[in-house]
Coordinates of C-alpha atoms and ligand atoms in Angstrom, one line a residue:
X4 CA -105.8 30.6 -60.2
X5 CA -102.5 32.4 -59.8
X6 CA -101.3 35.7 -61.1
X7 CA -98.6 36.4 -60.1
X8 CA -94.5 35.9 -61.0
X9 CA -92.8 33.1 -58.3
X10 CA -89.1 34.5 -57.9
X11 CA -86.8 33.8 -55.2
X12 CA -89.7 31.6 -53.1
X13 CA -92.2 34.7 -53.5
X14 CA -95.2 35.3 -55.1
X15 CA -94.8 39.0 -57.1
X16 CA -96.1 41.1 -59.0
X17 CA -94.4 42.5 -62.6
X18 CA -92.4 44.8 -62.4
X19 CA -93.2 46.9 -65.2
X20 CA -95.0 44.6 -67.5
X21 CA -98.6 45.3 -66.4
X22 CA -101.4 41.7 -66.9
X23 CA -101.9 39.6 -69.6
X24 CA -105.4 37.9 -71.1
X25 CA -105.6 34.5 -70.4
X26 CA -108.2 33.7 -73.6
X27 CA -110.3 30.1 -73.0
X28 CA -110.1 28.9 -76.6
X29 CA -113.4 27.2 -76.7
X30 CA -115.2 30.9 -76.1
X31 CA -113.0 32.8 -77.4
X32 CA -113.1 34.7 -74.0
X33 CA -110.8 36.1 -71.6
X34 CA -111.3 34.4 -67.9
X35 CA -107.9 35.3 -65.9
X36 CA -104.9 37.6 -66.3
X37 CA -102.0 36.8 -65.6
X38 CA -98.3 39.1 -64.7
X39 CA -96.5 39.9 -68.1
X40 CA -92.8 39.6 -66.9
X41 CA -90.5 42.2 -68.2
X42 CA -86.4 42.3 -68.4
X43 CA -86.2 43.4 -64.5
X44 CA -88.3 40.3 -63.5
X45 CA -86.0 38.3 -65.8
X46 CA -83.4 39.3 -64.0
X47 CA -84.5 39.2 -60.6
X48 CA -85.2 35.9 -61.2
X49 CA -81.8 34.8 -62.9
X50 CA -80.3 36.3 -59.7
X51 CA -81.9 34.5 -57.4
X52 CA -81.4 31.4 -59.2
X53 CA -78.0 32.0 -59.5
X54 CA -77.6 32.6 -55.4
X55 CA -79.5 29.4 -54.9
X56 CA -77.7 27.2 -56.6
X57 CA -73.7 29.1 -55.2
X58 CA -75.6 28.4 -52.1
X59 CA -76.5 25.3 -51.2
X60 CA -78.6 23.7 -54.1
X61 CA -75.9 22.9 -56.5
X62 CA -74.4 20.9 -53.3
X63 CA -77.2 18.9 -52.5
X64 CA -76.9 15.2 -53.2
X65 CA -78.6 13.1 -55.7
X66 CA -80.8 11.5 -52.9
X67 CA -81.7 14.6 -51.8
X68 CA -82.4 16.2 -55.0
X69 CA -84.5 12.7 -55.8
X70 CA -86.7 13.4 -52.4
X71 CA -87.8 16.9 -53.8
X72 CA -88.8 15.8 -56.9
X73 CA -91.0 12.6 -55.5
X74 CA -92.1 15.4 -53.3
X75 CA -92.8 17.5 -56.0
X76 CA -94.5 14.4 -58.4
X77 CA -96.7 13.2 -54.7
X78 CA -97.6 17.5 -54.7
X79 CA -98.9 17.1 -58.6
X80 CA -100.6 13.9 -57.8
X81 CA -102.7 15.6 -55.3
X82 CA -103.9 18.5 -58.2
X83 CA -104.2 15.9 -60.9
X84 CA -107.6 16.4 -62.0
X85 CA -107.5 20.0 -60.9
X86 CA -104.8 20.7 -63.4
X87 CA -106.2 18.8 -65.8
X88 CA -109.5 21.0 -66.1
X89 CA -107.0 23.8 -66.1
X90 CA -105.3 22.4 -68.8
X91 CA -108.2 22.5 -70.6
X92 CA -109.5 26.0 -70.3
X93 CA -106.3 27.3 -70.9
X94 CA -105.2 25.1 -73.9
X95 CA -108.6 24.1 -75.3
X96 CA -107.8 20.0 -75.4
X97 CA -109.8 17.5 -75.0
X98 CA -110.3 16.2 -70.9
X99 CA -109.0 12.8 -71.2
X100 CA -105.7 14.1 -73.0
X101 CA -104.8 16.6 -70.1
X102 CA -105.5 13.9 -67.7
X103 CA -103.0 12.2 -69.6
X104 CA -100.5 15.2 -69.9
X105 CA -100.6 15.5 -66.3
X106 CA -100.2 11.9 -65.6
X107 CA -97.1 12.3 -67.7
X108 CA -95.8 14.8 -66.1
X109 CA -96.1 13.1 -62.8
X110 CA -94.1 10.4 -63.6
X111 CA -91.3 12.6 -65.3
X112 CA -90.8 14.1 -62.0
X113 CA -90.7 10.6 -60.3
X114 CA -88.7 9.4 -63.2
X115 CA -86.3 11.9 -63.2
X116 CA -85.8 11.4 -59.4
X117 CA -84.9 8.2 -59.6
X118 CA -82.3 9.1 -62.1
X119 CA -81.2 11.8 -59.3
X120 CA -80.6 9.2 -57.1
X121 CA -78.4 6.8 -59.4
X122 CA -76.2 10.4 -59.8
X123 CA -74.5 9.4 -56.9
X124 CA -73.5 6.2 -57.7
X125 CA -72.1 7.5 -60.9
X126 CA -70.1 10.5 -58.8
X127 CA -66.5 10.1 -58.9
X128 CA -66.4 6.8 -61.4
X129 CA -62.5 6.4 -61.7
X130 CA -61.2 6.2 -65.2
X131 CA -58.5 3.6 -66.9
X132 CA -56.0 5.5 -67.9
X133 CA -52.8 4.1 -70.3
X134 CA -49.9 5.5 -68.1
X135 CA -50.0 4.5 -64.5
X136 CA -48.4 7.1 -63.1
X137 CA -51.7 9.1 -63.3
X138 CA -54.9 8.5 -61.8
X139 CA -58.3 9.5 -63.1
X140 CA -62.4 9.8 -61.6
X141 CA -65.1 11.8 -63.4
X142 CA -67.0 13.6 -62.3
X143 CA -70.9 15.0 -63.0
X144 CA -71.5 18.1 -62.0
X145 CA -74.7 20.6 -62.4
X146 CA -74.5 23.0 -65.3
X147 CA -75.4 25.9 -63.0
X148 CA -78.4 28.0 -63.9
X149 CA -80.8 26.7 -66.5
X150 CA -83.1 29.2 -68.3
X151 CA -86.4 27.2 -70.2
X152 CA -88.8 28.7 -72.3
X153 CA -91.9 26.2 -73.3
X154 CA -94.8 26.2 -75.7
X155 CA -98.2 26.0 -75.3
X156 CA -99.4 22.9 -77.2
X157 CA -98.7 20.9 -73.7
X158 CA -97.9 23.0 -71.3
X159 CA -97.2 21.7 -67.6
X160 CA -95.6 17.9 -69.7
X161 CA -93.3 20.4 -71.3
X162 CA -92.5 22.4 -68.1
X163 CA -91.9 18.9 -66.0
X164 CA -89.5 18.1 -69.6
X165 CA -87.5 21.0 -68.6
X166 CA -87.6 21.0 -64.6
X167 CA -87.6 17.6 -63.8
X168 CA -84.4 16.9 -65.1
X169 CA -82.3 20.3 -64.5
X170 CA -83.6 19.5 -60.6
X171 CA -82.4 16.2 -60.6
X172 CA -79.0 17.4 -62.2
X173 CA -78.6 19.9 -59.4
X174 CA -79.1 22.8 -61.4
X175 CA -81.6 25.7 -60.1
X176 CA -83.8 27.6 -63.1
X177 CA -86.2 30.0 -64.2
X178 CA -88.8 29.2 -66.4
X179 CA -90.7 31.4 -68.9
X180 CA -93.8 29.4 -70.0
X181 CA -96.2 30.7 -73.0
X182 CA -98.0 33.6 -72.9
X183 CA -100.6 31.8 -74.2
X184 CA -100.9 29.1 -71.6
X185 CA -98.8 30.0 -68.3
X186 CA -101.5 28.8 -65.9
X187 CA -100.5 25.0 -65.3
X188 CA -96.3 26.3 -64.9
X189 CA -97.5 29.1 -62.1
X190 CA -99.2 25.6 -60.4
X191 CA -96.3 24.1 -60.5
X192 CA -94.5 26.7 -59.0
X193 CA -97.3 26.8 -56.4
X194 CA -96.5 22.9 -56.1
X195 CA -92.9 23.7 -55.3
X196 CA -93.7 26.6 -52.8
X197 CA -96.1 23.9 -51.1
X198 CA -93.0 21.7 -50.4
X199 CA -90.8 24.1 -49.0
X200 CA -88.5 24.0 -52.4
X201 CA -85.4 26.2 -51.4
X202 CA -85.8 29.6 -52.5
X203 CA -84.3 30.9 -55.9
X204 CA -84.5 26.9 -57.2
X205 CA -87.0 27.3 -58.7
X206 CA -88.4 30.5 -60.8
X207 CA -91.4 31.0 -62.9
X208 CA -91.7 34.4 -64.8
X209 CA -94.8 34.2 -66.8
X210 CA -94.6 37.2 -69.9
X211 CA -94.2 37.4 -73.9
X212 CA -91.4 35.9 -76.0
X213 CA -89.8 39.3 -76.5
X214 CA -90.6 41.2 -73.3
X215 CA -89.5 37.9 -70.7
X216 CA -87.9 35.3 -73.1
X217 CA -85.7 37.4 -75.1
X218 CA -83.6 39.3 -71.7
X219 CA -83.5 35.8 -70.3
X220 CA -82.0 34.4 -73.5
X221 CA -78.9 37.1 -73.5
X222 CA -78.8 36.9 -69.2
X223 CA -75.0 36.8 -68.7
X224 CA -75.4 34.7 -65.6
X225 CA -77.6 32.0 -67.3
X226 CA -75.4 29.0 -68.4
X227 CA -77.5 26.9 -70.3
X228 CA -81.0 27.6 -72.6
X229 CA -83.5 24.7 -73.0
X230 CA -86.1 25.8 -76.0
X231 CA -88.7 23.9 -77.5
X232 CA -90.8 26.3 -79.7
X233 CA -91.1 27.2 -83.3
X234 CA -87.1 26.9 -85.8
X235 CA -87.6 30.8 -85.9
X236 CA -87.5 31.4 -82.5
X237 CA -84.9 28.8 -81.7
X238 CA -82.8 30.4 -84.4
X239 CA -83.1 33.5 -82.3
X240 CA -82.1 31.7 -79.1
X241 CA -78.9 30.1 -80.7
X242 CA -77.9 33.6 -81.7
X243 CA -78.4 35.1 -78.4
X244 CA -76.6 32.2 -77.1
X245 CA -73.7 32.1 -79.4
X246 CA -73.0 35.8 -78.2
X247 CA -72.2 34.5 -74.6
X248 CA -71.4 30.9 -75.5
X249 CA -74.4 29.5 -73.4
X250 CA -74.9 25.9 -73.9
X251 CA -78.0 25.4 -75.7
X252 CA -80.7 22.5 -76.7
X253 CA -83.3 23.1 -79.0
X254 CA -86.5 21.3 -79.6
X255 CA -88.2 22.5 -82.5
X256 CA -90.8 22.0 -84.9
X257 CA -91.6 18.7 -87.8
X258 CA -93.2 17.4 -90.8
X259 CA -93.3 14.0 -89.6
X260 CA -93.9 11.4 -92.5
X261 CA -96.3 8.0 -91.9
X262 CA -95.5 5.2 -94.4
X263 CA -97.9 2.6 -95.2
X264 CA -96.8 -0.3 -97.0
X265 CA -99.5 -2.5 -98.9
X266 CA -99.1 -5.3 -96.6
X267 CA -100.8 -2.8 -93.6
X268 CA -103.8 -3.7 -92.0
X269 CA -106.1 -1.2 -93.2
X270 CA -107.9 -0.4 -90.3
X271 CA -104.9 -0.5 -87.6
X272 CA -103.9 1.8 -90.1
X273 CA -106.3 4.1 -90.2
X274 CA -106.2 4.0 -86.2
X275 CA -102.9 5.2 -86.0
X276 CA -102.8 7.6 -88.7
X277 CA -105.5 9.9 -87.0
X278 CA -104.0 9.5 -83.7
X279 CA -100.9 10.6 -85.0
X280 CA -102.6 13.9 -86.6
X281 CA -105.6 14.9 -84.5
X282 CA -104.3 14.3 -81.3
X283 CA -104.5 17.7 -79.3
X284 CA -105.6 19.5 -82.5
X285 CA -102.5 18.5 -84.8
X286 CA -100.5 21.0 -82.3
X287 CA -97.9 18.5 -81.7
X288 CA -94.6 18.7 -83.0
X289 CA -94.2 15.2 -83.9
X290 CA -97.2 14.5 -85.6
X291 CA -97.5 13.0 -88.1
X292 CA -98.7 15.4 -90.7
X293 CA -97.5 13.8 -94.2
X294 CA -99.2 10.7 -95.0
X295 CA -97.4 8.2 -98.0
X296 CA -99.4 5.2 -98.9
X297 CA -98.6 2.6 -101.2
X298 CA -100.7 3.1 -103.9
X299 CA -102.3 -0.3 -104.3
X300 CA -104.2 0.5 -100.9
X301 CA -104.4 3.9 -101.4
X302 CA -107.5 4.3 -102.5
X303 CA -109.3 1.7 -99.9
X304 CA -107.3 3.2 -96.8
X305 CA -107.8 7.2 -98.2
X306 CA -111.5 6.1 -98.0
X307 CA -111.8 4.6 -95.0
X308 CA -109.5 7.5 -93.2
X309 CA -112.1 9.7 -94.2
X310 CA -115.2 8.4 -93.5
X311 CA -113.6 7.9 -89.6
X312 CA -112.3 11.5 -89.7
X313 CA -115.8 12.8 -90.3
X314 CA -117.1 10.8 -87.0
X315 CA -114.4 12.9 -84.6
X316 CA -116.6 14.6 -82.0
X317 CA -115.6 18.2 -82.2
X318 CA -116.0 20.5 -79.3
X319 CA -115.1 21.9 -75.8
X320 CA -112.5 20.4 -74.1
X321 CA -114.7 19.4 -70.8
X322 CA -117.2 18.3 -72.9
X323 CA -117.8 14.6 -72.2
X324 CA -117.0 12.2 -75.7
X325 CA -115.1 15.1 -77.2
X326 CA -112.6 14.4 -79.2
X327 CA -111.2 17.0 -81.4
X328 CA -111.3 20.5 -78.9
X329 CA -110.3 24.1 -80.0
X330 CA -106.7 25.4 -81.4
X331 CA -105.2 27.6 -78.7
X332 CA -105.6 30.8 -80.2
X333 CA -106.5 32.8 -82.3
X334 CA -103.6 33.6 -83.9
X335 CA -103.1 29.9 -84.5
X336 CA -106.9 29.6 -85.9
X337 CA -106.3 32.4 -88.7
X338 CA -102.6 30.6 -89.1
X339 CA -103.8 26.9 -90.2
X340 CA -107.0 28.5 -91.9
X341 CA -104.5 30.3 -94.0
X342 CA -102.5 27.4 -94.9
X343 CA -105.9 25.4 -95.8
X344 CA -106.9 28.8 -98.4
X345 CA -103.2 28.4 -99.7
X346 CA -103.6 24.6 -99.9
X347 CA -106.5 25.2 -102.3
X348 CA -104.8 27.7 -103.9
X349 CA -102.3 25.7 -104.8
X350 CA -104.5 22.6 -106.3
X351 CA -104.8 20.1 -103.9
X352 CA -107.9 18.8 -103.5
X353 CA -109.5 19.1 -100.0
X354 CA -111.2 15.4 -99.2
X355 CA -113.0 16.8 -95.8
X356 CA -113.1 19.0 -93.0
X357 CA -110.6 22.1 -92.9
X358 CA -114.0 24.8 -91.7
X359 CA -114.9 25.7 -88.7
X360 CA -118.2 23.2 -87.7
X361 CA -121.8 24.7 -88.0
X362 CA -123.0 24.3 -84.4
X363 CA -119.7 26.5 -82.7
X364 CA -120.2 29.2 -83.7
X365 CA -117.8 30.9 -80.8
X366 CA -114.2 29.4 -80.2
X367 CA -111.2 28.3 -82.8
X368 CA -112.7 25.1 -83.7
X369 CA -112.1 23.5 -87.0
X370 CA -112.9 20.4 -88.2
X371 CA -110.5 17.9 -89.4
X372 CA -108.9 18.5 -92.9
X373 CA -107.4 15.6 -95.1
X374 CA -105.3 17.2 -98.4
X375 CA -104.6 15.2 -101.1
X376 CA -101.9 14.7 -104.0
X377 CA -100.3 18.3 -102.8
X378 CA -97.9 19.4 -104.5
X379 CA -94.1 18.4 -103.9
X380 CA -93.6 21.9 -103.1
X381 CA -97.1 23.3 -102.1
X382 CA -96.8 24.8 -98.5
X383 CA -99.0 22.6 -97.0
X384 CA -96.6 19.8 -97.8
X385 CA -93.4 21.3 -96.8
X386 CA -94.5 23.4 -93.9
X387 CA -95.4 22.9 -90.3
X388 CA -99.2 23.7 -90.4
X389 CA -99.3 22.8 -86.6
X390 CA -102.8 22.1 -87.0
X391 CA -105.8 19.3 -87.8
X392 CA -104.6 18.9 -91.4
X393 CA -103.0 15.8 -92.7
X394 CA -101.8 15.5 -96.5
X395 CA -101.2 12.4 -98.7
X396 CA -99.4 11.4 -101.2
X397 CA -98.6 7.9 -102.8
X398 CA -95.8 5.8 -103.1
X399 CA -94.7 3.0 -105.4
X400 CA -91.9 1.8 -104.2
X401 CA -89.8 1.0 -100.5
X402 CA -87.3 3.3 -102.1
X403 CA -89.0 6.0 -103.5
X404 CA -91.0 6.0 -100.2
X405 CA -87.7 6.7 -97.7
X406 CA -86.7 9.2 -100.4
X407 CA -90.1 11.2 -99.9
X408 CA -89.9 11.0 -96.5
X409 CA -86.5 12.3 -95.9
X410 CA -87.0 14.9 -98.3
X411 CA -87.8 17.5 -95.7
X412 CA -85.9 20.3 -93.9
X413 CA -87.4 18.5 -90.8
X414 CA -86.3 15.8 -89.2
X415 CA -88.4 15.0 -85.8
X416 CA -90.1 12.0 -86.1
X417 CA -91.4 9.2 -88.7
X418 CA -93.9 6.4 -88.8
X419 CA -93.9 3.3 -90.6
X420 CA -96.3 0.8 -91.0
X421 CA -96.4 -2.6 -92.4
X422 CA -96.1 -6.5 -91.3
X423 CA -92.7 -7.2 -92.8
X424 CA -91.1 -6.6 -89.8
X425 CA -87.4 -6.7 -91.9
X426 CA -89.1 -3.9 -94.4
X427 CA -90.2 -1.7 -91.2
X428 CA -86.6 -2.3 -89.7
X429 CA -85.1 -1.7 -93.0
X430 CA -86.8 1.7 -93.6
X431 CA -86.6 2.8 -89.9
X432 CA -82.8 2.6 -90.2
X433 CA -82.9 4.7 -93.2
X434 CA -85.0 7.7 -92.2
X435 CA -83.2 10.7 -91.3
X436 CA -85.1 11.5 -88.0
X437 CA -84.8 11.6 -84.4
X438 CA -87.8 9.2 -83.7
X439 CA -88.9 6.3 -85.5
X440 CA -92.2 4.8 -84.7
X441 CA -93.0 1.3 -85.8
X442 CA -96.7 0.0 -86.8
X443 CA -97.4 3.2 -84.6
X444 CA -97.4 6.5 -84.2
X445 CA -96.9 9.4 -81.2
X446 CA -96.2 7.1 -78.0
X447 CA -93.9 8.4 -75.8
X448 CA -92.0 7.2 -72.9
X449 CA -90.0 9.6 -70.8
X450 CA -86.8 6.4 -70.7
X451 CA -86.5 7.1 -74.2
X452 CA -84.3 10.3 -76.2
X453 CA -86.2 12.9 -77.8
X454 CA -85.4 15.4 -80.3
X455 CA -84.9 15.5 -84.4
X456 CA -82.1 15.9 -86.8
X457 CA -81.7 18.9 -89.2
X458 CA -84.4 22.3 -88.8
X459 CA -85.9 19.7 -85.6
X460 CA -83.1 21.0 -83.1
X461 CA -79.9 20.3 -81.3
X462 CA -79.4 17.4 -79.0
X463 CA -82.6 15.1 -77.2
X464 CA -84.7 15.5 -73.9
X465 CA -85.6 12.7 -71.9
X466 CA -84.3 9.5 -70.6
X467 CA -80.6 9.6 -69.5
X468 CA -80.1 12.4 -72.5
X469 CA -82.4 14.8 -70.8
X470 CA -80.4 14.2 -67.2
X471 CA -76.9 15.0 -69.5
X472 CA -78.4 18.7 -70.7
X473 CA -77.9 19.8 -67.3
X474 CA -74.5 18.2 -66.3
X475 CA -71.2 19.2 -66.8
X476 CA -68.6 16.4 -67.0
X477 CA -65.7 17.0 -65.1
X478 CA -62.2 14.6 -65.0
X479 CA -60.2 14.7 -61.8
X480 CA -56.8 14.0 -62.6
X481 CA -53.8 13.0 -60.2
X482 CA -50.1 12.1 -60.4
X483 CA -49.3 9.3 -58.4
X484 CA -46.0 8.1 -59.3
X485 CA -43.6 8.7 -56.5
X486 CA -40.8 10.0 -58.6
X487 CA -40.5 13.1 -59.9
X488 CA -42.2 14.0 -63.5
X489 CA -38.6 15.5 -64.4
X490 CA -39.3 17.2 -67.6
X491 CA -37.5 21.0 -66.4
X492 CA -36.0 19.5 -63.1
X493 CA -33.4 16.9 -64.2
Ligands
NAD8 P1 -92.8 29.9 -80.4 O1 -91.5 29.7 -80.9 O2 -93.7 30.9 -81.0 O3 -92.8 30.2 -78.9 C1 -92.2 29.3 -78.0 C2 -91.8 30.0 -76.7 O4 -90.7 31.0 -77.1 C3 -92.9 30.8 -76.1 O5 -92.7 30.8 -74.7 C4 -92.6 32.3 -76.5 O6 -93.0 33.2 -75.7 C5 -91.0 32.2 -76.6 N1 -90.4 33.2 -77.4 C6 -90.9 33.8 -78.6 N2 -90.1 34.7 -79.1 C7 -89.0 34.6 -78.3 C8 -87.7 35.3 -78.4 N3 -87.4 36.2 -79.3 N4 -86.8 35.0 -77.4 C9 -87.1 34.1 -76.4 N5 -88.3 33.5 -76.3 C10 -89.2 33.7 -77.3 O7 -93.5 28.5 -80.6 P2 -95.0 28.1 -80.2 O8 -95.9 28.7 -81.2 O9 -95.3 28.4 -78.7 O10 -95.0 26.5 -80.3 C11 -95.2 25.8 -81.4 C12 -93.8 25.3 -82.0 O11 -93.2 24.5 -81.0 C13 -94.0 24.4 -83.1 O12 -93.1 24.7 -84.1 C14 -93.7 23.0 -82.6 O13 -93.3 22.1 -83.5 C15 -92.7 23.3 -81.5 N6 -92.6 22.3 -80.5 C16 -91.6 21.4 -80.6 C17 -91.5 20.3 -79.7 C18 -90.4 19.3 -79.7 O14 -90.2 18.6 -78.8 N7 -89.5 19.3 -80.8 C19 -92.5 20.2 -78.7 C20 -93.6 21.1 -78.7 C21 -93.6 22.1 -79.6

């Protein structure tokens, strides 16, 4: 396991900064430390970023840039079940879901270099213009240096989010992972080492959000911040980024709705609604968290969600048949407990789960909550809990049902579920969110934009979106008339 900063093609120590616990959720325990990154590392790092890519990076074609990152994808491919089990001690999921992370990952590096490749046929594209005396081309050229901070809730698919595509653009990087889980991101970086990655391209400075993700935040020579994290924190990041006018994109946090419409099949349902909330713990940003049923099947599908909720397996990550693992931290155990105390509080009646289960005793393990009839305004309803709790509510009418939904600061994802294919189309066109997920919920496909409207962020990752975050567009233009233009020379 590495430990150390990788700046400029080097493995280092912090400069300052001193170690930081790496805590195995399931135990509670600390089993690595890693370097806890301070301004002066921050700006090592943007330095050498910035010389890579006035160097020879930001040159380098798309075919070349496309070679690296199979390279980089072939390197992952290698590590894949390694990672995973890393994955797993460092975040706490569930094996079969870091498997899949990784698996992701890999192919957003190989996805992205394809779209690296098809940059150079896109180079130079000339553009109709009305008057003929002037020619035009545009151009798409890399943004420069990119500075990412991640989350922990999945760790390396977030990192390969951020790097895949600022590599493929051309533009070089440093990357401040969580503090919580930096250990897949320093592999990575090992990864990139093992290829011979030019130095500077790319840079991993492990550290906390104010000590490392803060100086590289107000870095004058970073051009462009790539956040997915918590609205608070991405509030901070715009500010620091309005002071220099860096180019920002902001993935932030949800209160995803799932509609059910009578006509549902009750147990596809049910299938999808508890992928769409337990999945990695609830710690996803799009889940799924506010459940509206139509209250003809309300009762039938509220009983039938519960009695499959109480059969999740709960328990280590590496544990064979587990389903449900630990939440990262501590900090993000006492965090959803709290919101379940204030959800009682508050009146709405608890239907299971939401303790932590009698045989683990050690660990942030609780089981699988399910609130319902919370208040319009209760907490639990409005807020990101970020956690195994899912609340429901009921609906009457299509109407009424797109209004609830949309009544939310958020604006990441939505779910809707019923076999009127015109209804589902209907209501999908009407909910004011970034991703709209029909008869399903959570599947994600790196081709496609992601990102959310209002307190979700600014602008989408992925797909050809994710490739634009880290491209300038540039018009070339030329005057080609032979006579002269014979506006102050008559
Ligand atoms: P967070 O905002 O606490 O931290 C995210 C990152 O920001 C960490 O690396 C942290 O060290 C860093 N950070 C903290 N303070 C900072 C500061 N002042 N300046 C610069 N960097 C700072 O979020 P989290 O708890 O790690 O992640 C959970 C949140 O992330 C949830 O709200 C979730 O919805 C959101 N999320 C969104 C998406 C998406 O695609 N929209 C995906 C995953 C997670």
């Amino acid at each position: 396991m590495r430990d150390q900063l990788y700046i400029n093609g080097e493995w280092v120590g912090a400069d300052l900064g001193g170690l930081l616990d790496v805590i195995d959720p399931a135990t509670g325990q600390v089993f690595h430390r890693v370097a806890a990154g301070t301004e002066e590392d921050i700006d090592h790092a943007v330095r050498a970023a910035r010389r890579a890519f006035d160097s020879d990076w930001g040159k380098t074609s798309g075919a070349e840039r496309g070679q690296w990152l199979d390279a980089l994808a072939d390197e992952l491919q290698h590590h894949q079940q390694g990672l995973a089990e890393l994955e797993v001690r460092d975040n706490g999921k569930p094996l079969p879901e870091a498997q899949w992370d990784v698996g992701d990952a890999i192919g957003c590096f190989r996805y992205y270099a394809g779209l690296a490749r098809e940059l150079d046929q896109q180079q130079d594209q000339p553009l109709p213009l009305p008057d003929p005396r002037f020619r035009c081309r545009i151009r798409h050229e890399p943004i420069g240096v990119a500075g990412q901070i991640i989350p922990w809730n999945y760790p390396l698919l977030m990192a390969a989010w951020k790097v895949a595509p600022a590599l493929a653009a051309g533009a070089t990087l440093v990357l401040k992972p969580s503090e919580l889980t930096p250990l897949t991101a320093l592999e990575l970086a090992a990864a990139a080492d093992r290829i011979g990655l030019p130095a500077g391209v790319l840079n991993i400075v492990t550290g906390l959000g104010t000590d490392a993700g803060s100086p590289l935040t107000e870095h004058p020579a970073v051009d462009k911040l790539a956040f997915t994290g918590s609205v608070p924190t991405g509030s901070k990041i715009m500010t620091a980024a309005a002071r220099s006018i860096k180019n920002i994109s902001l993935e932030l946090g949800g209160k995803s709705a799932f509609i059910v419409f009578d006509d549902a099949d009750i147990d596809a349902a049910v299938e999808w609604i508890l992928f769409g909330i337990f999945w990695n713990q609830g710690q996803v940003c799009s889940a799924t968290s506010r459940l509206l049923v139509q209250e003809s099947i309300a009762a039938r599908l509220i009983e039938r969600l519960v009695e499959e909720t109480r059969k999740i397996t709960i328990g280590p990550g590496l544990q064979p048949g587990v389903l449900l693992g630990p939440l990262v931290s501590q900090g993000q155990y006492d965090k959803v407990l709290g919101y379940i105390d204030q959800g009682l509080a508050s009146g709405a009646r608890l239907l299971t789960g939401g303790q932590r289960p009698g045989h683990l005793q050690e660990g942030y393990f609780i089981q699988p909550a399910i609130f319902d009839e919370p208040g319009h305004n209760s907490i639990l309803w409005r807020e990101e809990v970020f956690g195994p709790v899912l609340c429901i509510k009921r609906f009457k009418t299509e109407e009424q049902a797109v209004q609830m939904a949309n009544a939310s600061r958020f604006g990441l994802a939505a779910a809707v579920m019923s076999a009127d294919l015109h209804r589902t189309s209907r209501v999908a066109n009407q909910l004011r969110a970034g991703i709209v997920w029909v008869n399903c919920s959570q599947p994600t496909f790196v081709e496609a934009p992601w990102g959310g409207m209002k307190h979700s962020g600014i602008g989408r990752e992925l797909g050809q979106w994710g490739l634009n975050n880290y491209l300038e567009t540039k018009q070339v233009t030329e005057y080609i008339d032979d006579r002269p233009w014979g506006w102050y020379l008559k």
